[in-house]
Amino acid sequence: MEAGPSGFPLSIPELLSSPIGIVLDYDAIFLESDEYARRAVELMKERNQNCVLVSHKGEVVGIVSETDILDKMTRAKEMEKIRLREIMTSPVIAVAPGTTVQEAITVMKNRKIKQVMVHAYSAPIGIVSMKDIHEMMGKIAKTTII
């Protein structure tokens, strides 16, 4: 696989055959399951993230995405009362660091989800979302057009 000077894929096929780490967001947000939804929303907005990994005693037990919050919460004031464990999706679908971008896309499409956790030896490393992959494809398209 040929890549650009910074390891950036030069084409969409190169991206799809690359390990998932090329689009991995290492800045995942972790919150305990007893935390309130309001805190998740604040952190997601502050750090420009699409989801929060939910843990219980240090183990990831669920995920709360923007979609979960929009679908499962009807009034803004409820965010003050709803705990993450009440709206999280569980279990979290995870892939290994050696998974290719194409394999991750297939997992997300088959499971009808928008993000997967990347883990090594059960330890979370980060999150990859379809949005991240689409943004990378857009960057590649821009560099190949110029």
Coordinates of C-alpha atoms in Angstrom, one line a residue, residues 16-138:
L16 CA -10.3 1.0 2.9
S17 CA -7.5 -1.5 3.1
S18 CA -5.7 0.5 5.8
P19 CA -5.8 -0.5 9.5
I20 CA -8.6 1.2 11.4
G21 CA -6.0 3.3 13.4
I22 CA -5.7 5.7 10.4
V23 CA -9.1 7.1 11.3
L24 CA -9.1 6.3 15.1
D25 CA -10.1 9.0 17.5
Y26 CA -8.0 8.4 20.6
D27 CA -9.8 11.2 22.5
A28 CA -12.8 9.1 23.4
I29 CA -15.0 10.3 26.3
F30 CA -15.5 7.9 29.2
L31 CA -18.2 8.5 31.8
E32 CA -19.5 6.3 34.6
S33 CA -23.0 4.8 34.1
D34 CA -24.4 6.8 37.1
E35 CA -23.4 10.1 35.4
Y36 CA -26.3 12.2 34.0
A37 CA -27.0 12.7 30.3
R38 CA -26.5 16.4 30.7
R39 CA -22.8 15.9 31.4
A40 CA -22.5 13.6 28.4
V41 CA -24.0 16.3 26.1
E42 CA -21.7 19.0 27.6
L43 CA -18.6 16.9 27.0
M44 CA -19.6 15.8 23.5
K45 CA -20.2 19.4 22.5
E46 CA -17.0 20.7 24.2
R47 CA -14.8 18.0 22.6
N48 CA -16.7 17.8 19.3
Q49 CA -17.5 14.1 19.8
N50 CA -20.5 12.0 18.6
C51 CA -20.6 9.6 21.5
V52 CA -19.6 8.7 25.1
L53 CA -18.3 5.4 26.3
V54 CA -20.2 4.4 29.4
S55 CA -18.2 2.5 32.1
H56 CA -19.0 0.7 35.3
K57 CA -16.2 0.2 37.7
G58 CA -13.7 0.8 35.0
E59 CA -15.2 -1.6 32.4
V60 CA -16.9 -0.3 29.3
V61 CA -20.5 -1.4 29.5
G62 CA -22.3 0.8 26.9
I63 CA -22.2 3.7 24.6
V64 CA -24.4 6.8 24.3
S65 CA -24.5 8.5 21.0
E66 CA -26.1 11.8 19.8
T67 CA -28.8 9.6 18.2
D68 CA -29.5 7.9 21.6
I69 CA -29.9 11.2 23.2
L70 CA -32.2 12.6 20.5
D71 CA -34.2 9.4 20.2
K72 CA -34.6 8.5 23.9
M73 CA -34.9 11.9 25.5
T74 CA -37.9 14.1 24.9
R75 CA -37.5 17.2 27.1
A76 CA -34.3 19.1 27.8
K77 CA -35.0 19.2 31.5
E78 CA -34.9 15.3 31.6
M79 CA -31.2 15.4 30.9
E80 CA -30.8 16.6 34.5
K81 CA -32.5 13.4 35.8
I82 CA -31.6 10.7 33.3
R83 CA -28.6 8.6 34.0
L84 CA -26.4 7.2 31.2
R85 CA -27.2 3.6 32.1
E86 CA -30.9 4.3 31.3
I87 CA -30.2 5.4 27.7
M88 CA -27.0 3.6 26.7
T89 CA -26.7 1.0 24.0
S90 CA -25.2 -2.2 25.3
P91 CA -23.1 -4.2 24.6
V92 CA -20.6 -2.0 22.8
I93 CA -19.5 -3.3 19.4
A94 CA -15.7 -3.4 19.3
V95 CA -13.0 -4.2 16.7
A96 CA -9.3 -4.9 17.1
P97 CA -6.6 -2.4 16.0
G98 CA -5.7 -4.6 13.0
T99 CA -9.2 -4.4 11.6
T100 CA -9.2 -2.6 8.2
V101 CA -11.4 0.4 7.5
Q102 CA -13.5 -1.7 5.1
E103 CA -14.0 -4.4 7.8
A104 CA -15.1 -1.7 10.3
I105 CA -17.5 -0.2 7.8
T106 CA -19.0 -3.7 7.2
V107 CA -19.4 -4.3 11.0
M108 CA -21.2 -0.9 11.3
K109 CA -23.5 -1.5 8.4
N110 CA -24.3 -5.0 9.5
R111 CA -25.1 -3.9 13.0
K112 CA -26.8 -0.7 11.9
I113 CA -24.5 1.5 14.1
K114 CA -22.5 4.6 13.4
Q115 CA -19.4 3.9 15.5
V116 CA -17.3 1.1 17.0
M117 CA -14.9 1.0 19.8
V118 CA -11.4 -0.1 19.1
H119 CA -9.8 -2.2 21.8
A120 CA -6.7 -4.2 22.4
Y121 CA -6.8 -7.0 25.0
S122 CA -10.1 -5.7 26.3
A123 CA -8.7 -2.2 26.9
P124 CA -10.4 0.6 24.9
I125 CA -8.1 2.6 22.7
G126 CA -10.6 4.9 21.0
I127 CA -13.7 5.2 18.8
V128 CA -14.1 5.2 15.0
S129 CA -17.3 6.6 13.5
M130 CA -18.7 6.6 10.0
K131 CA -18.4 10.3 10.2
D132 CA -14.6 10.0 10.8
I133 CA -14.3 7.7 7.8
H134 CA -16.4 9.9 5.5
E135 CA -14.3 13.0 6.5
M136 CA -11.1 11.1 5.6
M137 CA -12.6 10.1 2.3
G138 CA -13.5 13.7 1.7

